[in-house]
Amino acid sequence: MLRILTAGESHGPQITAIVEGLPAGIVVSEEALAAGMARRQVGFGRGARMGIEPDAVQVRSGLRFGETTGAPLTLVIENRDHRNWTAILPPFGPRPEEVDREVHRPRPGHADLVGVLKYDRQDARDILERASARETVARVAAGEIVRAWLGEFGILAFSHVLSIGGVEAPLEGLGYAEIRERAEANDLRCAAAYEEMREAIRSAGADGDTLGGVFEVVVQGLPVGLGTSMAPDRKLDSRLGAALLSIPAVKGCEIGPAFENATRRGSQVHDEILPAEDGVVRRRTNRAGGLEGGMTTGEALRLRGAMKPISTLKRPLASIDLRSGEACEAGFERSDVCAVPAAGVIAEAVVLFTLADAMVEVLGGDTVEDMRVGLDFRNARIRERFAK
Ligand SMILES: Cc1cc2nc3c(=O)[nH]c(=O)nc-3n(C[C@H](O)[C@H](O)[C@H](O)COP(=O)(O)O)c2cc1C
């Protein structure tokens, strides 16, 4: 229903997103868009690149006087660093004998080695420029448009960091509002254990090493019944899982505390159903993470993503030289030590996009107002069932 295509290299002139299928009438504020983009850049442990790029979004189509028109939206984010790379990434011209910053010592964990073999490239730069997480700037921009849209329906998403390098944030006793507030207030986007996490990143960085971690995305205010149990590929579980795993370096995902649930008895896991209040059926707990049968339950959606440690290491691992096949150390170029907080922000964007797609599926998507009428009707139908 809702489609996005992104293009652009990490050090090319720009990153572009084309988003098709947005309804007309989404009100977009330039300030909110800029503020949303800045959240992706936050994070103690990010490399110097984030200081260079302002990540200003230019809207080239689909928006008029601050409202979507229903036409495809084109979003452009220029790479300021490109001016230092024009001789390395020109679209035309003969390839010189020696190319500056050629990458021929692939990094374990990155796309370098498999990419050059698959695409038959001599310089892994052809691969890593696109595999780079710089691409996600486009999806975050699209996510901010969707955030404005779903916000109209009272749907709110936030993310926070649960752990970095094995250092966990203890969250007992904290509600969503407090977790959100605390996470937004620091550069690790965590609700607790800030100093310990920061020290872990500092120490790994000082050793020429890197860290991963786990983030959680929480979405509140979702209507009951987005997604379906009728077709496996349209189950929201599978779509949200795919969205999370599309983020570079995210290698695991969890719906609710899924791995912990797997160690417990059913009686300790399933969310008991309580009589309706004001027509709204409630649950005693939310260990399902807001999904049952591939559909939203109306409780908060809770998704976790496990990010592996960054694969570019200052103290490199063993590799081979692509030119000779001889053993060597992997290459290094400017890199993050840890990017888990940013991954959480990217996850918000891809999760919101997936939910927006499911909203269009259920409610149609010509205009935001049509959707509102449809949602009100649907909510009223569901409430009436148990209204006293
Ligand atoms: C926000 C973010 C920033 C990242 N920064 C780096 C980085 O600076 N250096 C690096 O080697 N990998 C970085 N990565 C991870 C790589 O992009 C990723 O590991 C690589 O493309 C290979 O893909 P895969 O890990 O999904 O298999 C980052 C990922 C994210 C989400």
Tab-separated table of N, CA, C and O in Angstrom, residues 70-176:
chain	number	residue	atom	x	y	z
A	70	GLY	N	-0.977	13.801	-1.826
A	70	GLY	CA	-1.320	12.459	-2.325
A	70	GLY	C	-0.346	12.019	-3.410
A	70	GLY	O	-0.344	10.854	-3.806
A	71	ALA	N	0.462	12.943	-3.906
A	71	ALA	CA	1.461	12.606	-4.930
A	71	ALA	C	2.690	12.000	-4.250
A	71	ALA	O	2.914	12.206	-3.056
A	72	PRO	N	3.506	11.248	-5.025
A	72	PRO	CA	4.733	10.714	-4.426
A	72	PRO	C	5.570	11.842	-3.810
A	72	PRO	O	5.718	12.913	-4.392
A	73	LEU	N	6.093	11.541	-2.635
A	73	LEU	CA	6.891	12.522	-1.906
A	73	LEU	C	8.360	12.222	-2.199
A	73	LEU	O	8.795	11.076	-2.057
A	74	THR	N	9.101	13.227	-2.609
A	74	THR	CA	10.541	13.042	-2.807
A	74	THR	C	11.285	13.810	-1.729
A	74	THR	O	11.102	15.027	-1.597
A	75	LEU	N	12.083	13.091	-0.964
A	75	LEU	CA	12.849	13.700	0.127
A	75	LEU	C	14.332	13.570	-0.203
A	75	LEU	O	14.799	12.486	-0.587
A	76	VAL	N	15.060	14.667	-0.049
A	76	VAL	CA	16.489	14.672	-0.374
A	76	VAL	C	17.276	15.163	0.840
A	76	VAL	O	16.912	16.171	1.445
A	77	ILE	N	18.317	14.423	1.172
A	77	ILE	CA	19.230	14.871	2.232
A	77	ILE	C	20.615	14.942	1.591
A	77	ILE	O	21.150	13.917	1.142
A	78	GLU	N	21.158	16.124	1.505
A	78	GLU	CA	22.484	16.263	0.887
A	78	GLU	C	23.559	15.772	1.849
A	78	GLU	O	23.430	15.939	3.060
A	79	ASN	N	24.602	15.165	1.284
A	79	ASN	CA	25.773	14.778	2.078
A	79	ASN	C	26.807	15.891	1.978
A	79	ASN	O	27.439	16.063	0.935
A	80	ARG	N	26.962	16.625	3.048
A	80	ARG	CA	27.912	17.744	3.010
A	80	ARG	C	29.329	17.234	2.763
A	80	ARG	O	30.128	17.869	2.088
A	81	ASP	N	29.630	16.037	3.280
A	81	ASP	CA	30.972	15.472	3.138
A	81	ASP	C	31.315	15.147	1.670
A	81	ASP	O	32.478	14.932	1.339
A	82	HIS	N	30.311	15.149	0.811
A	82	HIS	CA	30.547	14.779	-0.600
A	82	HIS	C	31.620	15.641	-1.257
A	82	HIS	O	32.374	15.158	-2.113
A	83	ARG	N	31.711	16.896	-0.832
A	83	ARG	CA	32.684	17.795	-1.487
A	83	ARG	C	34.113	17.267	-1.348
A	83	ARG	O	34.979	17.601	-2.150
A	84	ASN	N	34.366	16.416	-0.340
A	84	ASN	CA	35.699	15.819	-0.178
A	84	ASN	C	35.851	14.518	-0.963
A	84	ASN	O	36.888	13.864	-0.881
A	85	TRP	N	34.805	14.121	-1.661
A	85	TRP	CA	34.805	12.805	-2.318
A	85	TRP	C	34.517	12.884	-3.821
A	85	TRP	O	34.325	11.851	-4.467
A	86	THR	N	34.484	14.082	-4.385
A	86	THR	CA	34.071	14.201	-5.796
A	86	THR	C	35.028	13.467	-6.732
A	86	THR	O	34.613	12.909	-7.742
A	87	ALA	N	36.320	13.435	-6.401
A	87	ALA	CA	37.289	12.761	-7.277
A	87	ALA	C	37.253	11.244	-7.073
A	87	ALA	O	37.747	10.488	-7.916
A	88	ILE	N	36.662	10.806	-5.966
A	88	ILE	CA	36.652	9.365	-5.653
A	88	ILE	C	35.386	8.687	-6.163
A	88	ILE	O	35.405	7.526	-6.545
A	89	LEU	N	34.292	9.452	-6.224
A	89	LEU	CA	33.005	8.856	-6.616
A	89	LEU	C	32.382	9.579	-7.816
A	89	LEU	O	31.182	9.901	-7.801
A	90	PRO	N	33.145	9.861	-8.891
A	90	PRO	CA	32.520	10.571	-10.014
A	90	PRO	C	31.620	9.610	-10.798
A	90	PRO	O	31.964	8.430	-10.942
A	91	PRO	N	30.487	10.071	-11.315
A	91	PRO	CA	29.630	9.154	-12.075
A	91	PRO	C	30.222	8.777	-13.433
A	91	PRO	O	29.907	7.719	-13.970
A	92	PHE	N	31.044	9.638	-14.008
A	92	PHE	CA	31.602	9.371	-15.337
A	92	PHE	C	33.125	9.491	-15.319
A	92	PHE	O	33.706	9.939	-14.335
A	93	GLY	N	33.730	9.143	-16.451
A	93	GLY	CA	35.179	9.305	-16.619
A	93	GLY	C	35.897	7.988	-16.473
A	93	GLY	O	35.373	7.051	-15.857
A	94	PRO	N	37.097	7.882	-17.049
A	94	PRO	CA	37.855	6.625	-16.967
A	94	PRO	C	38.344	6.389	-15.545
A	94	PRO	O	38.620	7.340	-14.811
A	95	ARG	N	38.448	5.129	-15.174
A	95	ARG	CA	38.932	4.811	-13.827
A	95	ARG	C	40.448	4.951	-13.815
A	95	ARG	O	41.144	4.292	-14.602
A	96	PRO	N	41.013	5.794	-12.952
A	96	PRO	CA	42.469	5.926	-12.907
A	96	PRO	C	43.128	4.643	-12.400
A	96	PRO	O	42.453	3.797	-11.790
A	97	GLU	N	44.401	4.513	-12.659
A	97	GLU	CA	45.172	3.339	-12.204
A	97	GLU	C	45.048	3.194	-10.682
A	97	GLU	O	44.763	2.127	-10.169
A	98	GLU	N	45.253	4.331	-9.984
A	98	GLU	CA	45.175	4.358	-8.509
A	98	GLU	C	43.982	5.216	-8.096
A	98	GLU	O	43.892	6.375	-8.500
A	99	VAL	N	43.075	4.659	-7.323
A	99	VAL	CA	41.947	5.457	-6.822
A	99	VAL	C	42.169	5.684	-5.332
A	99	VAL	O	42.437	4.742	-4.580
A	100	ASP	N	42.067	6.938	-4.939
A	100	ASP	CA	42.235	7.276	-3.530
A	100	ASP	C	41.199	6.510	-2.696
A	100	ASP	O	40.057	6.332	-3.123
A	101	ARG	N	41.595	6.113	-1.522
A	101	ARG	CA	40.716	5.456	-0.541
A	101	ARG	C	40.039	4.192	-1.078
A	101	ARG	O	38.907	3.878	-0.731
A	102	GLU	N	40.743	3.490	-1.978
A	102	GLU	CA	40.225	2.203	-2.427
A	102	GLU	C	40.186	1.254	-1.224
A	102	GLU	O	41.072	1.291	-0.370
A	103	VAL	N	39.170	0.413	-1.173
A	103	VAL	CA	39.026	-0.515	-0.039
A	103	VAL	C	39.280	-1.932	-0.550
A	103	VAL	O	38.493	-2.474	-1.332
A	104	HIS	N	40.396	-2.501	-0.134
A	104	HIS	CA	40.700	-3.864	-0.584
A	104	HIS	C	41.046	-4.794	0.563
A	104	HIS	O	41.545	-5.895	0.364
A	105	ARG	N	40.779	-4.314	1.800
A	105	ARG	CA	40.983	-5.169	2.975
A	105	ARG	C	39.640	-5.275	3.702
A	105	ARG	O	39.334	-4.491	4.585
A	106	PRO	N	38.781	-6.201	3.258
A	106	PRO	CA	37.395	-6.248	3.756
A	106	PRO	C	37.313	-6.449	5.268
A	106	PRO	O	38.110	-7.181	5.855
A	107	ARG	N	36.318	-5.789	5.851
A	107	ARG	CA	36.114	-5.858	7.303
A	107	ARG	C	35.165	-7.012	7.639
A	107	ARG	O	34.045	-7.045	7.125
A	108	PRO	N	35.593	-7.918	8.510
A	108	PRO	CA	34.662	-8.968	8.958
A	108	PRO	C	33.430	-8.322	9.583
A	108	PRO	O	33.562	-7.390	10.373
A	109	GLY	N	32.258	-8.796	9.191
A	109	GLY	CA	31.017	-8.254	9.749
A	109	GLY	C	30.381	-7.204	8.863
A	109	GLY	O	29.213	-6.871	9.033
A	110	HIS	N	31.144	-6.650	7.912
A	110	HIS	CA	30.562	-5.651	7.002
A	110	HIS	C	30.199	-6.336	5.679
A	110	HIS	O	30.407	-7.536	5.517
A	111	ALA	N	29.653	-5.568	4.757
A	111	ALA	CA	29.199	-6.143	3.487
A	111	ALA	C	30.344	-6.286	2.482
A	111	ALA	O	30.145	-6.834	1.390
A	112	ASP	N	31.548	-5.800	2.848
A	112	ASP	CA	32.649	-5.649	1.888
A	112	ASP	C	32.953	-6.917	1.078
A	112	ASP	O	32.950	-6.902	-0.155
A	113	LEU	N	33.267	-8.005	1.779
A	113	LEU	CA	33.765	-9.207	1.095
A	113	LEU	C	32.685	-9.840	0.231
A	113	LEU	O	32.887	-10.060	-0.966
A	114	VAL	N	31.548	-10.127	0.815
A	114	VAL	CA	30.497	-10.812	0.058
A	114	VAL	C	30.036	-9.926	-1.095
A	114	VAL	O	29.774	-10.413	-2.207
A	115	GLY	N	29.966	-8.619	-0.861
A	115	GLY	CA	29.528	-7.680	-1.897
A	115	GLY	C	30.450	-7.677	-3.115
A	115	GLY	O	29.976	-7.711	-4.248
A	116	VAL	N	31.771	-7.652	-2.889
A	116	VAL	CA	32.681	-7.615	-4.059
A	116	VAL	C	32.614	-8.931	-4.827
A	116	VAL	O	32.728	-8.940	-6.063
A	117	LEU	N	32.403	-10.029	-4.108
A	117	LEU	CA	32.302	-11.317	-4.800
A	117	LEU	C	31.006	-11.371	-5.610
A	117	LEU	O	30.996	-11.770	-6.773
A	118	LYS	N	29.933	-10.932	-4.985
A	118	LYS	CA	28.617	-10.989	-5.651
A	118	LYS	C	28.553	-10.072	-6.868
A	118	LYS	O	28.093	-10.469	-7.924
A	119	TYR	N	29.030	-8.818	-6.710
A	119	TYR	CA	28.895	-7.836	-7.797
A	119	TYR	C	30.145	-7.721	-8.663
A	119	TYR	O	30.218	-6.856	-9.534
A	120	ASP	N	31.144	-8.557	-8.370
A	120	ASP	CA	32.386	-8.585	-9.148
A	120	ASP	C	33.034	-7.200	-9.243
A	120	ASP	O	33.295	-6.682	-10.331
A	121	ARG	N	33.254	-6.591	-8.086
A	121	ARG	CA	33.882	-5.272	-8.001
A	121	ARG	C	35.327	-5.427	-7.536
A	121	ARG	O	35.644	-6.355	-6.797
A	122	GLN	N	36.203	-4.546	-7.963
A	122	GLN	CA	37.588	-4.635	-7.476
A	122	GLN	C	37.781	-3.792	-6.219
A	122	GLN	O	38.669	-4.054	-5.421
A	123	ASP	N	36.916	-2.786	-6.044
A	123	ASP	CA	37.035	-1.867	-4.913
A	123	ASP	C	35.787	-2.025	-4.032
A	123	ASP	O	34.663	-1.765	-4.485
A	124	ALA	N	35.990	-2.456	-2.800
A	124	ALA	CA	34.837	-2.670	-1.908
A	124	ALA	C	34.091	-1.380	-1.613
A	124	ALA	O	33.006	-1.405	-1.052
A	125	ARG	N	34.669	-0.237	-2.022
A	125	ARG	CA	33.945	1.026	-1.838
A	125	ARG	C	32.615	1.005	-2.589
A	125	ARG	O	31.632	1.584	-2.141
A	126	ASP	N	32.594	0.290	-3.747
A	126	ASP	CA	31.344	0.198	-4.511
A	126	ASP	C	30.248	-0.466	-3.680
A	126	ASP	O	29.063	-0.263	-3.924
A	127	ILE	N	30.638	-1.265	-2.746
A	127	ILE	CA	29.677	-1.980	-1.908
A	127	ILE	C	29.360	-1.168	-0.653
A	127	ILE	O	28.202	-0.927	-0.328
A	128	LEU	N	30.399	-0.762	0.051
A	128	LEU	CA	30.165	-0.185	1.383
A	128	LEU	C	29.496	1.180	1.324
A	128	LEU	O	28.816	1.581	2.267
A	129	GLU	N	29.669	1.878	0.201
A	129	GLU	CA	29.020	3.188	0.090
A	129	GLU	C	27.502	3.059	0.178
A	129	GLU	O	26.822	3.953	0.649
A	130	ARG	N	26.999	1.937	-0.286
A	130	ARG	CA	25.545	1.735	-0.241
A	130	ARG	C	25.129	0.937	0.996
A	130	ARG	O	24.052	1.152	1.540
A	131	ALA	N	25.995	0.010	1.440
A	131	ALA	CA	25.654	-0.781	2.637
A	131	ALA	C	25.655	0.096	3.879
A	131	ALA	O	25.031	-0.242	4.887
A	132	SER	N	26.362	1.212	3.811
A	132	SER	CA	26.476	2.109	4.964
A	132	SER	C	25.106	2.508	5.522
A	132	SER	O	24.133	2.687	4.777
A	133	ALA	N	25.069	2.670	6.831
A	133	ALA	CA	23.814	3.067	7.492
A	133	ALA	C	23.424	4.508	7.171
A	133	ALA	O	22.378	4.980	7.625
A	134	ARG	N	24.240	5.193	6.386
A	134	ARG	CA	23.852	6.545	5.939
A	134	ARG	C	22.494	6.487	5.217
A	134	ARG	O	21.723	7.438	5.255
A	135	GLU	N	22.236	5.363	4.550
A	135	GLU	CA	20.951	5.186	3.842
A	135	GLU	C	19.757	5.444	4.755
A	135	GLU	O	18.703	5.922	4.318
A	136	THR	N	19.920	5.110	6.023
A	136	THR	CA	18.766	5.171	6.931
A	136	THR	C	18.292	6.599	7.188
A	136	THR	O	17.195	6.794	7.687
A	137	VAL	N	19.124	7.570	6.818
A	137	VAL	CA	18.695	8.966	6.995
A	137	VAL	C	17.420	9.212	6.166
A	137	VAL	O	16.523	9.957	6.586
A	138	ALA	N	17.329	8.546	5.019
A	138	ALA	CA	16.152	8.702	4.150
A	138	ALA	C	14.932	8.077	4.796
A	138	ALA	O	13.818	8.618	4.731
A	139	ARG	N	15.130	6.938	5.433
A	139	ARG	CA	13.980	6.266	6.044
A	139	ARG	C	13.524	6.989	7.309
A	139	ARG	O	12.344	6.978	7.642
A	140	VAL	N	14.476	7.638	7.988
A	140	VAL	CA	14.083	8.429	9.156
A	140	VAL	C	13.266	9.647	8.692
A	140	VAL	O	12.256	9.998	9.315
A	141	ALA	N	13.678	10.245	7.588
A	141	ALA	CA	12.919	11.393	7.064
A	141	ALA	C	11.490	10.958	6.718
A	141	ALA	O	10.510	11.627	7.100
A	142	ALA	N	11.370	9.831	6.032
A	142	ALA	CA	10.029	9.325	5.684
A	142	ALA	C	9.252	8.999	6.959
A	142	ALA	O	8.046	9.265	7.057
A	143	GLY	N	9.958	8.464	7.936
A	143	GLY	CA	9.320	8.114	9.214
A	143	GLY	C	8.775	9.335	9.928
A	143	GLY	O	7.739	9.270	10.600
A	144	GLU	N	9.458	10.464	9.769
A	144	GLU	CA	8.975	11.692	10.425
A	144	GLU	C	7.664	12.181	9.786
A	144	GLU	O	6.810	12.737	10.468
A	145	ILE	N	7.539	11.987	8.481
A	145	ILE	CA	6.276	12.347	7.810
A	145	ILE	C	5.158	11.450	8.360
A	145	ILE	O	4.059	11.899	8.689
A	146	VAL	N	5.470	10.172	8.479
A	146	VAL	CA	4.488	9.214	8.982
A	146	VAL	C	4.162	9.503	10.450
A	146	VAL	O	3.017	9.369	10.879
A	147	ARG	N	5.174	9.926	11.204
A	147	ARG	CA	4.935	10.249	12.621
A	147	ARG	C	3.898	11.386	12.735
A	147	ARG	O	2.995	11.336	13.578
A	148	ALA	N	4.049	12.403	11.857
A	148	ALA	CA	3.100	13.517	11.883
A	148	ALA	C	1.689	13.023	11.569
A	148	ALA	O	0.708	13.439	12.189
A	149	TRP	N	1.611	12.116	10.618
A	149	TRP	CA	0.322	11.567	10.178
A	149	TRP	C	-0.323	10.731	11.288
A	149	TRP	O	-1.456	10.981	11.697
A	150	LEU	N	0.404	9.755	11.817
A	150	LEU	CA	-0.178	8.869	12.826
A	150	LEU	C	-0.416	9.610	14.142
A	150	LEU	O	-1.310	9.259	14.912
A	151	GLY	N	0.377	10.650	14.373
A	151	GLY	CA	0.180	11.477	15.567
A	151	GLY	C	-1.223	12.084	15.586
A	151	GLY	O	-1.841	12.254	16.631
A	152	GLU	N	-1.746	12.373	14.395
A	152	GLU	CA	-3.119	12.893	14.265
A	152	GLU	C	-4.148	11.930	14.848
A	152	GLU	O	-5.239	12.324	15.229
A	153	PHE	N	-3.808	10.645	14.858
A	153	PHE	CA	-4.716	9.612	15.377
A	153	PHE	C	-4.343	9.201	16.803
A	153	PHE	O	-4.794	8.167	17.287
A	154	GLY	N	-3.454	9.970	17.418
A	154	GLY	CA	-3.060	9.661	18.800
A	154	GLY	C	-2.083	8.504	18.909
A	154	GLY	O	-1.924	7.921	19.985
A	155	ILE	N	-1.422	8.174	17.804
A	155	ILE	CA	-0.447	7.072	17.828
A	155	ILE	C	0.947	7.670	18.034
A	155	ILE	O	1.393	8.507	17.243
A	156	LEU	N	1.602	7.266	19.102
A	156	LEU	CA	2.891	7.861	19.473
A	156	LEU	C	3.946	6.788	19.625
A	156	LEU	O	3.704	5.760	20.281
A	157	ALA	N	5.123	7.024	19.049
A	157	ALA	CA	6.206	6.044	19.145
A	157	ALA	C	7.414	6.669	19.827
A	157	ALA	O	7.698	7.854	19.628
A	158	PHE	N	8.090	5.881	20.622
A	158	PHE	CA	9.397	6.321	21.132
A	158	PHE	C	10.294	5.094	21.242
A	158	PHE	O	9.831	3.951	21.137
A	159	SER	N	11.581	5.350	21.441
A	159	SER	CA	12.507	4.234	21.616
A	159	SER	C	13.420	4.543	22.787
A	159	SER	O	13.575	5.707	23.175
A	160	HIS	N	13.980	3.497	23.318
A	160	HIS	CA	14.979	3.694	24.373
A	160	HIS	C	15.949	2.522	24.332
A	160	HIS	O	15.642	1.451	23.783
A	161	VAL	N	17.119	2.750	24.911
A	161	VAL	CA	18.169	1.736	24.876
A	161	VAL	C	18.068	0.873	26.132
A	161	VAL	O	18.074	1.384	27.251
A	162	LEU	N	17.969	-0.427	25.919
A	162	LEU	CA	17.846	-1.369	27.046
A	162	LEU	C	19.208	-1.820	27.541
A	162	LEU	O	19.387	-2.080	28.724
A	163	SER	N	20.146	-1.962	26.615
A	163	SER	CA	21.485	-2.373	27.043
A	163	SER	C	22.510	-1.997	25.990
A	163	SER	O	22.183	-1.883	24.804
A	164	ILE	N	23.736	-1.796	26.462
A	164	ILE	CA	24.874	-1.556	25.561
A	164	ILE	C	26.032	-2.400	26.065
A	164	ILE	O	26.399	-2.308	27.253
A	165	GLY	N	26.568	-3.228	25.186
A	165	GLY	CA	27.730	-4.055	25.557
A	165	GLY	C	27.495	-4.861	26.828
A	165	GLY	O	28.416	-5.049	27.616
A	166	GLY	N	26.268	-5.317	27.047
A	166	GLY	CA	25.973	-6.146	28.214
A	166	GLY	C	25.587	-5.339	29.449
A	166	GLY	O	25.127	-5.903	30.437
A	167	VAL	N	25.737	-4.011	29.410
A	167	VAL	CA	25.312	-3.178	30.549
A	167	VAL	C	23.825	-2.878	30.372
A	167	VAL	O	23.420	-2.240	29.396
A	168	GLU	N	23.019	-3.348	31.313
A	168	GLU	CA	21.561	-3.232	31.172
A	168	GLU	C	20.994	-2.069	31.971
A	168	GLU	O	21.501	-1.748	33.040
A	169	ALA	N	19.938	-1.479	31.437
A	169	ALA	CA	19.224	-0.422	32.168
A	169	ALA	C	18.127	-1.077	33.004
A	169	ALA	O	17.206	-1.653	32.442
A	170	PRO	N	18.210	-1.008	34.334
A	170	PRO	CA	17.125	-1.578	35.140
A	170	PRO	C	15.891	-0.678	35.057
A	170	PRO	O	15.982	0.510	35.332
A	171	LEU	N	14.755	-1.260	34.669
A	171	LEU	CA	13.567	-0.430	34.404
A	171	LEU	C	12.408	-0.699	35.344
A	171	LEU	O	11.330	-0.124	35.165
A	172	GLU	N	12.641	-1.560	36.363
A	172	GLU	CA	11.536	-1.910	37.265
A	172	GLU	C	10.907	-0.647	37.837
A	172	GLU	O	11.607	0.269	38.269
A	173	GLY	N	9.589	-0.651	37.824
A	173	GLY	CA	8.860	0.457	38.450
A	173	GLY	C	8.704	1.676	37.556
A	173	GLY	O	8.050	2.635	37.950
A	174	LEU	N	9.293	1.659	36.380
A	174	LEU	CA	9.172	2.829	35.497
A	174	LEU	C	8.053	2.614	34.481
A	174	LEU	O	8.003	1.580	33.813
A	175	GLY	N	7.171	3.603	34.364
A	175	GLY	CA	6.116	3.550	33.341
A	175	GLY	C	6.646	4.079	32.012
A	175	GLY	O	7.745	4.633	31.941
A	176	TYR	N	5.820	3.927	30.958
A	176	TYR	CA	6.264	4.359	29.626
A	176	TYR	C	6.605	5.845	29.592
A	176	TYR	O	7.591	6.245	28.971
